Amino acid sequence: MSLLILKIGGSVITEKDAVSCARKEEIDRISQEIASFKVNTQDGIVLVHGAGSFGHPQAMKWVTGGFDAQGVYNTHNSVKLLNSMVLDSLNKAGIRALPVHPLSSCLLENGKIVEFNIGQIKLMLEWGVVPVLHGDVAMDRVKGAAVLSGDRIVPYLASVMNASRIGAGSNVEGVLDNTGTVIKKITPVSFIDIKKHIQGSGSTDVTGGMLGKVSEFLELAKSGTSSRIFNASKKGMVSKFLYGEDVGTLIADK
């Protein structure tokens, strides 16, 4: 069984400039596109979604200034609410899906993952279940607690679980250059020249925006696993990625 990891950005399924505001129609559309693909394949799918306006404003308020147990709870409780909406939508679309919360399965050190209990993820996949993870806060050996973005979860899981395909659905056509044109391919070598043209996020974002996303996926490419960043806010694009079509920006080793 091949493993596919799909990340859907918080900018796609929430109003990122608001606070705790979901785009329920978008969540349902993406669930339907995943469900249509899932019935035609035996491949395993792990879904990771961003926290968007259910996580970034809360983390800015309660977590980034230092350890606060109540702040960790408030932030986690908010992202868990969005996760429940995603799970409800997936199950209504006919997908057997279950949550995996990073707060209770991950350990960080200075923001980097040092432990990740993936046993339940593997077991879910064996039973044909789609594990659904999300951006979250997690305990950190140095900081007490830190933000763990979906963009950091994806390359970690891809590496330890030998994923065959990786996709990151954003709210833009792909990675854009300084003229607004999609960069069709990024490698570690080409990244040196185009890095200055890639922007962070214009919204409240504690995870680094597009530049952070590309940097994380380039590390994954160096180990031989390529990924794509594409526009998941456009109808049918999630399906196209799932079926292996050439969408968005390819991030590869060479």
PDB file of C-alpha atoms in Angstrom:
ATOM      1  CA  MET A   1       0.000   0.000   0.000  1.00  0.00           C
ATOM      2  CA  SER A   2       1.368   3.397  -1.020  1.00  0.00           C
ATOM      3  CA  LEU A   3       0.991   6.318   1.361  1.00  0.00           C
ATOM      4  CA  LEU A   4      -0.165   9.748   0.284  1.00  0.00           C
ATOM      5  CA  ILE A   5       0.033  12.726   2.645  1.00  0.00           C
ATOM      6  CA  LEU A   6      -2.230  15.670   1.869  1.00  0.00           C
ATOM      7  CA  LYS A   7      -1.963  19.005   3.692  1.00  0.00           C
ATOM      8  CA  ILE A   8      -4.792  21.513   3.386  1.00  0.00           C
ATOM      9  CA  GLY A   9      -3.796  24.990   4.524  1.00  0.00           C
ATOM     10  CA  GLY A  10      -5.699  26.966   7.094  1.00  0.00           C
ATOM     11  CA  SER A  11      -6.051  29.733   4.498  1.00  0.00           C
ATOM     12  CA  VAL A  12      -8.270  27.410   2.443  1.00  0.00           C
ATOM     13  CA  ILE A  13     -10.668  26.190   5.132  1.00  0.00           C
ATOM     14  CA  THR A  14     -10.809  29.261   7.409  1.00  0.00           C
ATOM     15  CA  GLU A  15     -11.030  33.028   7.119  1.00  0.00           C
ATOM     16  CA  LYS A  16      -7.454  33.688   8.228  1.00  0.00           C
ATOM     17  CA  ASP A  17      -7.981  37.426   8.856  1.00  0.00           C
ATOM     18  CA  ALA A  18     -10.861  36.676  11.235  1.00  0.00           C
ATOM     19  CA  VAL A  19     -10.891  34.716  14.506  1.00  0.00           C
ATOM     20  CA  SER A  20     -12.274  31.155  14.622  1.00  0.00           C
ATOM     21  CA  CYS A  21     -14.198  31.472  11.351  1.00  0.00           C
ATOM     22  CA  ALA A  22     -14.497  28.322   9.213  1.00  0.00           C
ATOM     23  CA  ARG A  23     -15.265  28.054   5.511  1.00  0.00           C
ATOM     24  CA  LYS A  24     -17.632  25.121   5.843  1.00  0.00           C
ATOM     25  CA  GLU A  25     -18.521  24.965   2.136  1.00  0.00           C
ATOM     26  CA  GLU A  26     -14.835  24.632   1.264  1.00  0.00           C
ATOM     27  CA  ILE A  27     -14.358  21.923   3.884  1.00  0.00           C
ATOM     28  CA  ASP A  28     -17.294  19.972   2.433  1.00  0.00           C
ATOM     29  CA  ARG A  29     -16.059  20.393  -1.156  1.00  0.00           C
ATOM     30  CA  ILE A  30     -12.603  19.088  -0.301  1.00  0.00           C
ATOM     31  CA  SER A  31     -14.110  16.181   1.634  1.00  0.00           C
ATOM     32  CA  GLN A  32     -16.125  15.210  -1.442  1.00  0.00           C
ATOM     33  CA  GLU A  33     -13.036  15.378  -3.682  1.00  0.00           C
ATOM     34  CA  ILE A  34     -11.082  13.164  -1.294  1.00  0.00           C
ATOM     35  CA  ALA A  35     -14.010  10.740  -0.999  1.00  0.00           C
ATOM     36  CA  SER A  36     -14.304  10.436  -4.796  1.00  0.00           C
ATOM     37  CA  PHE A  37     -10.636   9.483  -4.995  1.00  0.00           C
ATOM     38  CA  LYS A  38     -10.656   7.189  -1.966  1.00  0.00           C
ATOM     39  CA  VAL A  39     -13.288   4.840  -3.414  1.00  0.00           C
ATOM     40  CA  ASN A  40     -10.994   4.203  -6.405  1.00  0.00           C
ATOM     41  CA  THR A  41      -7.780   3.350  -4.572  1.00  0.00           C
ATOM     42  CA  GLN A  42      -6.302   1.126  -1.894  1.00  0.00           C
ATOM     43  CA  ASP A  43      -3.627   3.705  -1.108  1.00  0.00           C
ATOM     44  CA  GLY A  44      -3.443   5.070   2.403  1.00  0.00           C
ATOM     45  CA  ILE A  45      -4.161   8.752   2.948  1.00  0.00           C
ATOM     46  CA  VAL A  46      -3.048  10.881   5.875  1.00  0.00           C
ATOM     47  CA  LEU A  47      -4.736  14.284   5.993  1.00  0.00           C
ATOM     48  CA  VAL A  48      -3.144  17.221   7.790  1.00  0.00           C
ATOM     49  CA  HIS A  49      -4.915  20.566   7.960  1.00  0.00           C
ATOM     50  CA  GLY A  50      -3.752  23.973   9.065  1.00  0.00           C
ATOM     51  CA  ALA A  51      -5.208  25.808  12.033  1.00  0.00           C
ATOM     52  CA  GLY A  52      -5.849  29.115  10.260  1.00  0.00           C
ATOM     53  CA  SER A  53      -7.974  31.510  12.290  1.00  0.00           C
ATOM     54  CA  PHE A  54      -8.600  28.774  14.858  1.00  0.00           C
ATOM     55  CA  GLY A  55      -4.918  28.670  15.827  1.00  0.00           C
ATOM     56  CA  HIS A  56      -2.735  31.565  14.710  1.00  0.00           C
ATOM     57  CA  PRO A  57      -4.455  34.464  16.551  1.00  0.00           C
ATOM     58  CA  GLN A  58      -4.785  32.305  19.665  1.00  0.00           C
ATOM     59  CA  ALA A  59      -1.139  31.235  19.579  1.00  0.00           C
ATOM     60  CA  MET A  60      -0.035  34.852  19.143  1.00  0.00           C
ATOM     61  CA  LYS A  61      -2.066  35.791  22.204  1.00  0.00           C
ATOM     62  CA  TRP A  62      -1.349  32.878  24.544  1.00  0.00           C
ATOM     63  CA  VAL A  63       1.645  30.770  23.466  1.00  0.00           C
ATOM     64  CA  THR A  64       4.388  32.772  21.756  1.00  0.00           C
ATOM     65  CA  GLY A  65       5.095  34.925  24.831  1.00  0.00           C
ATOM     66  CA  GLY A  66       6.131  32.017  27.045  1.00  0.00           C
ATOM     67  CA  PHE A  67       4.649  28.937  28.668  1.00  0.00           C
ATOM     68  CA  ASP A  68       1.100  29.293  29.954  1.00  0.00           C
ATOM     69  CA  ALA A  69      -0.859  26.082  30.570  1.00  0.00           C
ATOM     70  CA  GLN A  70      -4.187  27.882  30.231  1.00  0.00           C
ATOM     71  CA  GLY A  71      -3.020  29.410  26.954  1.00  0.00           C
ATOM     72  CA  VAL A  72      -1.971  26.000  25.646  1.00  0.00           C
ATOM     73  CA  TYR A  73      -5.397  24.649  26.542  1.00  0.00           C
ATOM     74  CA  ASN A  74      -7.233  27.587  24.958  1.00  0.00           C
ATOM     75  CA  THR A  75      -5.250  27.302  21.716  1.00  0.00           C
ATOM     76  CA  HIS A  76      -5.560  23.518  21.512  1.00  0.00           C
ATOM     77  CA  ASN A  77      -9.278  23.675  22.276  1.00  0.00           C
ATOM     78  CA  SER A  78      -9.736  26.115  19.393  1.00  0.00           C
ATOM     79  CA  VAL A  79      -7.852  24.048  16.791  1.00  0.00           C
ATOM     80  CA  LYS A  80      -9.629  20.914  18.023  1.00  0.00           C
ATOM     81  CA  LEU A  81     -12.934  22.587  17.169  1.00  0.00           C
ATOM     82  CA  LEU A  82     -11.831  23.080  13.565  1.00  0.00           C
ATOM     83  CA  ASN A  83     -10.532  19.511  13.471  1.00  0.00           C
ATOM     84  CA  SER A  84     -13.964  18.268  14.553  1.00  0.00           C
ATOM     85  CA  MET A  85     -15.592  20.191  11.702  1.00  0.00           C
ATOM     86  CA  VAL A  86     -13.216  18.586   9.208  1.00  0.00           C
ATOM     87  CA  LEU A  87     -13.838  15.113  10.650  1.00  0.00           C
ATOM     88  CA  ASP A  88     -17.614  15.584  10.589  1.00  0.00           C
ATOM     89  CA  SER A  89     -17.431  16.616   6.941  1.00  0.00           C
ATOM     90  CA  LEU A  90     -15.208  13.689   5.941  1.00  0.00           C
ATOM     91  CA  ASN A  91     -17.384  11.118   7.677  1.00  0.00           C
ATOM     92  CA  LYS A  92     -20.538  12.571   6.129  1.00  0.00           C
ATOM     93  CA  ALA A  93     -18.835  12.239   2.731  1.00  0.00           C
ATOM     94  CA  GLY A  94     -18.352   8.524   3.411  1.00  0.00           C
ATOM     95  CA  ILE A  95     -14.732   8.578   4.561  1.00  0.00           C
ATOM     96  CA  ARG A  96     -13.845   6.749   7.739  1.00  0.00           C
ATOM     97  CA  ALA A  97     -11.683   9.350   9.478  1.00  0.00           C
ATOM     98  CA  LEU A  98     -10.338   9.723  13.018  1.00  0.00           C
ATOM     99  CA  PRO A  99      -8.401  12.513  14.775  1.00  0.00           C
ATOM    100  CA  VAL A 100      -4.779  12.457  15.883  1.00  0.00           C
ATOM    101  CA  HIS A 101      -3.994  15.478  18.067  1.00  0.00           C
ATOM    102  CA  PRO A 102      -0.309  16.529  18.091  1.00  0.00           C
ATOM    103  CA  LEU A 103      -0.582  17.896  21.651  1.00  0.00           C
ATOM    104  CA  SER A 104      -1.031  14.366  22.966  1.00  0.00           C
ATOM    105  CA  SER A 105       1.210  12.550  20.463  1.00  0.00           C
ATOM    106  CA  CYS A 106       4.218  14.821  19.877  1.00  0.00           C
ATOM    107  CA  LEU A 107       7.157  16.117  21.891  1.00  0.00           C
ATOM    108  CA  LEU A 108       9.230  19.081  20.730  1.00  0.00           C
ATOM    109  CA  GLU A 109      12.623  20.530  21.533  1.00  0.00           C
ATOM    110  CA  ASN A 110      13.082  24.168  20.526  1.00  0.00           C
ATOM    111  CA  GLY A 111      10.186  23.732  18.115  1.00  0.00           C
ATOM    112  CA  LYS A 112      11.557  20.615  16.420  1.00  0.00           C
ATOM    113  CA  ILE A 113       9.842  17.220  16.671  1.00  0.00           C
ATOM    114  CA  VAL A 114      11.881  14.807  18.787  1.00  0.00           C
ATOM    115  CA  GLU A 115       9.172  12.239  19.530  1.00  0.00           C
ATOM    116  CA  PHE A 116       6.017  11.345  17.612  1.00  0.00           C
ATOM    117  CA  ASN A 117       3.814   8.401  18.533  1.00  0.00           C
ATOM    118  CA  ILE A 118       2.837   7.163  15.066  1.00  0.00           C
ATOM    119  CA  GLY A 119       1.638   3.730  16.151  1.00  0.00           C
ATOM    120  CA  GLN A 120      -2.003   4.774  16.106  1.00  0.00           C
ATOM    121  CA  ILE A 121      -1.567   6.384  12.674  1.00  0.00           C
ATOM    122  CA  LYS A 122      -0.173   3.136  11.227  1.00  0.00           C
ATOM    123  CA  LEU A 123      -2.987   1.110  12.788  1.00  0.00           C
ATOM    124  CA  MET A 124      -5.656   3.460  11.437  1.00  0.00           C
ATOM    125  CA  LEU A 125      -4.193   3.088   7.944  1.00  0.00           C
ATOM    126  CA  GLU A 126      -4.189  -0.701   8.267  1.00  0.00           C
ATOM    127  CA  TRP A 127      -7.915  -0.559   9.007  1.00  0.00           C
ATOM    128  CA  GLY A 128      -8.655   1.720   6.060  1.00  0.00           C
ATOM    129  CA  VAL A 129      -9.113   4.813   8.222  1.00  0.00           C
ATOM    130  CA  VAL A 130      -7.880   8.287   7.245  1.00  0.00           C
ATOM    131  CA  PRO A 131      -5.932   9.799  10.167  1.00  0.00           C
ATOM    132  CA  VAL A 132      -6.556  13.545  10.395  1.00  0.00           C
ATOM    133  CA  LEU A 133      -3.882  15.689  12.049  1.00  0.00           C
ATOM    134  CA  HIS A 134      -3.693  19.450  12.381  1.00  0.00           C
ATOM    135  CA  GLY A 135      -1.539  22.386  13.339  1.00  0.00           C
ATOM    136  CA  ASP A 136      -1.451  22.511  17.129  1.00  0.00           C
ATOM    137  CA  VAL A 137       0.541  23.401  20.194  1.00  0.00           C
ATOM    138  CA  ALA A 138       2.739  20.711  21.698  1.00  0.00           C
ATOM    139  CA  MET A 139       4.894  20.342  24.782  1.00  0.00           C
ATOM    140  CA  ASP A 140       8.480  21.485  24.275  1.00  0.00           C
ATOM    141  CA  ARG A 141      11.453  20.417  26.418  1.00  0.00           C
ATOM    142  CA  VAL A 142      13.010  23.898  26.214  1.00  0.00           C
ATOM    143  CA  LYS A 143      10.095  26.306  25.814  1.00  0.00           C
ATOM    144  CA  GLY A 144       7.448  24.444  27.797  1.00  0.00           C
ATOM    145  CA  ALA A 145       5.139  24.547  24.788  1.00  0.00           C
ATOM    146  CA  ALA A 146       5.494  25.656  21.168  1.00  0.00           C
ATOM    147  CA  VAL A 147       3.492  25.920  17.972  1.00  0.00           C
ATOM    148  CA  LEU A 148       3.706  22.859  15.728  1.00  0.00           C
ATOM    149  CA  SER A 149       2.583  23.694  12.207  1.00  0.00           C
ATOM    150  CA  GLY A 150       1.077  21.268   9.754  1.00  0.00           C
ATOM    151  CA  ASP A 151       3.933  22.131   7.403  1.00  0.00           C
ATOM    152  CA  ARG A 152       6.345  20.664   9.942  1.00  0.00           C
ATOM    153  CA  ILE A 153       4.215  17.592  10.617  1.00  0.00           C
ATOM    154  CA  VAL A 154       4.014  16.636   6.930  1.00  0.00           C
ATOM    155  CA  PRO A 155       7.744  16.253   6.160  1.00  0.00           C
ATOM    156  CA  TYR A 156       8.319  14.456   9.455  1.00  0.00           C
ATOM    157  CA  LEU A 157       5.589  11.895   8.765  1.00  0.00           C
ATOM    158  CA  ALA A 158       6.663  11.594   5.134  1.00  0.00           C
ATOM    159  CA  SER A 159      10.173  10.702   6.237  1.00  0.00           C
ATOM    160  CA  VAL A 160       9.395   8.198   9.004  1.00  0.00           C
ATOM    161  CA  MET A 161       6.488   6.571   7.138  1.00  0.00           C
ATOM    162  CA  ASN A 162       8.053   6.486   3.650  1.00  0.00           C
ATOM    163  CA  ALA A 163       5.266   8.414   1.939  1.00  0.00           C
ATOM    164  CA  SER A 164       5.137   8.114  -1.840  1.00  0.00           C
ATOM    165  CA  ARG A 165       3.433  11.449  -2.639  1.00  0.00           C
ATOM    166  CA  ILE A 166       3.074  14.726  -0.763  1.00  0.00           C
ATOM    167  CA  GLY A 167       0.715  17.603  -1.524  1.00  0.00           C
ATOM    168  CA  ALA A 168       0.173  20.958   0.140  1.00  0.00           C
ATOM    169  CA  GLY A 169      -3.021  22.735  -0.817  1.00  0.00           C
ATOM    170  CA  SER A 170      -2.794  26.507  -0.347  1.00  0.00           C
ATOM    171  CA  ASN A 171      -4.961  29.432  -1.475  1.00  0.00           C
ATOM    172  CA  VAL A 172      -2.653  30.419  -4.347  1.00  0.00           C
ATOM    173  CA  GLU A 173      -1.761  28.683  -7.635  1.00  0.00           C
ATOM    174  CA  GLY A 174       1.608  27.567  -6.296  1.00  0.00           C
ATOM    175  CA  VAL A 175       4.810  29.303  -5.261  1.00  0.00           C
ATOM    176  CA  LEU A 176       4.913  32.677  -7.025  1.00  0.00           C
ATOM    177  CA  ASP A 177       7.914  34.705  -8.183  1.00  0.00           C
ATOM    178  CA  ASN A 178       8.231  38.501  -7.951  1.00  0.00           C
ATOM    179  CA  THR A 179       6.031  38.928 -11.060  1.00  0.00           C
ATOM    180  CA  GLY A 180       3.226  36.776  -9.673  1.00  0.00           C
ATOM    181  CA  THR A 181       4.025  33.884 -12.008  1.00  0.00           C
ATOM    182  CA  VAL A 182       3.923  30.320 -10.720  1.00  0.00           C
ATOM    183  CA  ILE A 183       7.358  28.782 -10.276  1.00  0.00           C
ATOM    184  CA  LYS A 184       6.865  25.345 -11.810  1.00  0.00           C
ATOM    185  CA  LYS A 185       9.778  23.697 -10.004  1.00  0.00           C
ATOM    186  CA  ILE A 186      12.010  24.474  -7.024  1.00  0.00           C
ATOM    187  CA  THR A 187      15.181  22.593  -6.112  1.00  0.00           C
ATOM    188  CA  PRO A 188      17.735  23.265  -3.357  1.00  0.00           C
ATOM    189  CA  VAL A 189      19.977  24.895  -5.979  1.00  0.00           C
ATOM    190  CA  SER A 190      17.326  27.124  -7.579  1.00  0.00           C
ATOM    191  CA  PHE A 191      15.991  28.099  -4.147  1.00  0.00           C
ATOM    192  CA  ILE A 192      19.170  30.093  -3.488  1.00  0.00           C
ATOM    193  CA  ASP A 193      18.263  32.593  -6.214  1.00  0.00           C
ATOM    194  CA  ILE A 194      14.468  32.695  -5.833  1.00  0.00           C
ATOM    195  CA  LYS A 195      14.273  32.690  -2.029  1.00  0.00           C
ATOM    196  CA  LYS A 196      14.213  36.494  -1.848  1.00  0.00           C
ATOM    197  CA  HIS A 197      11.092  36.608  -4.029  1.00  0.00           C
ATOM    198  CA  ILE A 198       9.034  34.213  -1.895  1.00  0.00           C
ATOM    199  CA  GLN A 199       6.899  36.006   0.639  1.00  0.00           C
ATOM    200  CA  GLY A 200       5.836  35.058   4.135  1.00  0.00           C
ATOM    201  CA  SER A 201       2.177  35.383   5.048  1.00  0.00           C
ATOM    202  CA  GLY A 202       0.088  38.551   4.869  1.00  0.00           C
ATOM    203  CA  SER A 203      -2.239  37.275   7.589  1.00  0.00           C
ATOM    204  CA  THR A 204      -1.616  36.536  11.236  1.00  0.00           C
ATOM    205  CA  ASP A 205       0.630  33.501  10.812  1.00  0.00           C
ATOM    206  CA  VAL A 206       3.006  32.098  13.427  1.00  0.00           C
ATOM    207  CA  THR A 207       4.393  29.367  11.146  1.00  0.00           C
ATOM    208  CA  GLY A 208       6.279  31.281   8.448  1.00  0.00           C
ATOM    209  CA  GLY A 209       3.790  31.379   5.573  1.00  0.00           C
ATOM    210  CA  MET A 210       4.851  30.243   2.094  1.00  0.00           C
ATOM    211  CA  LEU A 211       8.570  30.717   2.695  1.00  0.00           C
ATOM    212  CA  GLY A 212       8.390  28.480   5.749  1.00  0.00           C
ATOM    213  CA  LYS A 213       6.429  25.895   3.782  1.00  0.00           C
ATOM    214  CA  VAL A 214       8.948  25.764   0.938  1.00  0.00           C
ATOM    215  CA  SER A 215      11.872  25.551   3.343  1.00  0.00           C
ATOM    216  CA  GLU A 216      10.339  22.582   5.164  1.00  0.00           C
ATOM    217  CA  PHE A 217       9.531  20.733   1.920  1.00  0.00           C
ATOM    218  CA  LEU A 218      13.003  21.345   0.488  1.00  0.00           C
ATOM    219  CA  GLU A 219      14.455  19.455   3.437  1.00  0.00           C
ATOM    220  CA  LEU A 220      12.126  16.590   2.537  1.00  0.00           C
ATOM    221  CA  ALA A 221      13.204  16.759  -1.133  1.00  0.00           C
ATOM    222  CA  LYS A 222      16.839  16.313  -0.117  1.00  0.00           C
ATOM    223  CA  SER A 223      15.912  12.868   1.198  1.00  0.00           C
ATOM    224  CA  GLY A 224      14.332  11.941  -2.141  1.00  0.00           C
ATOM    225  CA  THR A 225      10.631  12.667  -1.590  1.00  0.00           C
ATOM    226  CA  SER A 226       9.133  15.391  -3.784  1.00  0.00           C
ATOM    227  CA  SER A 227       6.044  17.423  -3.006  1.00  0.00           C
ATOM    228  CA  ARG A 228       3.647  19.828  -4.682  1.00  0.00           C
ATOM    229  CA  ILE A 229       2.176  23.131  -3.534  1.00  0.00           C
ATOM    230  CA  PHE A 230      -1.068  23.880  -5.371  1.00  0.00           C
ATOM    231  CA  ASN A 231      -4.312  25.839  -5.140  1.00  0.00           C
ATOM    232  CA  ALA A 232      -6.761  23.813  -3.066  1.00  0.00           C
ATOM    233  CA  SER A 233      -9.249  26.684  -2.941  1.00  0.00           C
ATOM    234  CA  LYS A 234     -10.073  26.094  -6.617  1.00  0.00           C
ATOM    235  CA  LYS A 235     -12.659  23.394  -7.324  1.00  0.00           C
ATOM    236  CA  GLY A 236     -11.199  20.142  -8.646  1.00  0.00           C
ATOM    237  CA  MET A 237      -7.553  20.875  -7.838  1.00  0.00           C
ATOM    238  CA  VAL A 238      -7.430  18.519  -4.854  1.00  0.00           C
ATOM    239  CA  SER A 239      -8.760  15.773  -7.129  1.00  0.00           C
ATOM    240  CA  LYS A 240      -6.171  16.570  -9.793  1.00  0.00           C
ATOM    241  CA  PHE A 241      -3.363  16.322  -7.270  1.00  0.00           C
ATOM    242  CA  LEU A 242      -4.709  13.060  -5.840  1.00  0.00           C
ATOM    243  CA  TYR A 243      -4.826  11.520  -9.313  1.00  0.00           C
ATOM    244  CA  GLY A 244      -1.223  12.546  -9.978  1.00  0.00           C
ATOM    245  CA  GLU A 245      -1.708  15.449 -12.377  1.00  0.00           C
ATOM    246  CA  ASP A 246       0.867  18.225 -12.811  1.00  0.00           C
ATOM    247  CA  VAL A 247      -0.469  20.996 -10.582  1.00  0.00           C
ATOM    248  CA  GLY A 248       1.125  23.985  -8.887  1.00  0.00           C
ATOM    249  CA  THR A 249       4.804  23.979  -7.942  1.00  0.00           C
ATOM    250  CA  LEU A 250       6.913  20.848  -7.782  1.00  0.00           C
ATOM    251  CA  ILE A 251       9.558  20.804  -5.036  1.00  0.00           C
ATOM    252  CA  ALA A 252      12.205  18.224  -5.835  1.00  0.00           C
ATOM    253  CA  ASP A 253      15.835  17.398  -5.175  1.00  0.00           C
ATOM    254  CA  LYS A 254      16.936  18.179  -8.736  1.00  0.00           C
TER     255      LYS A 254
END
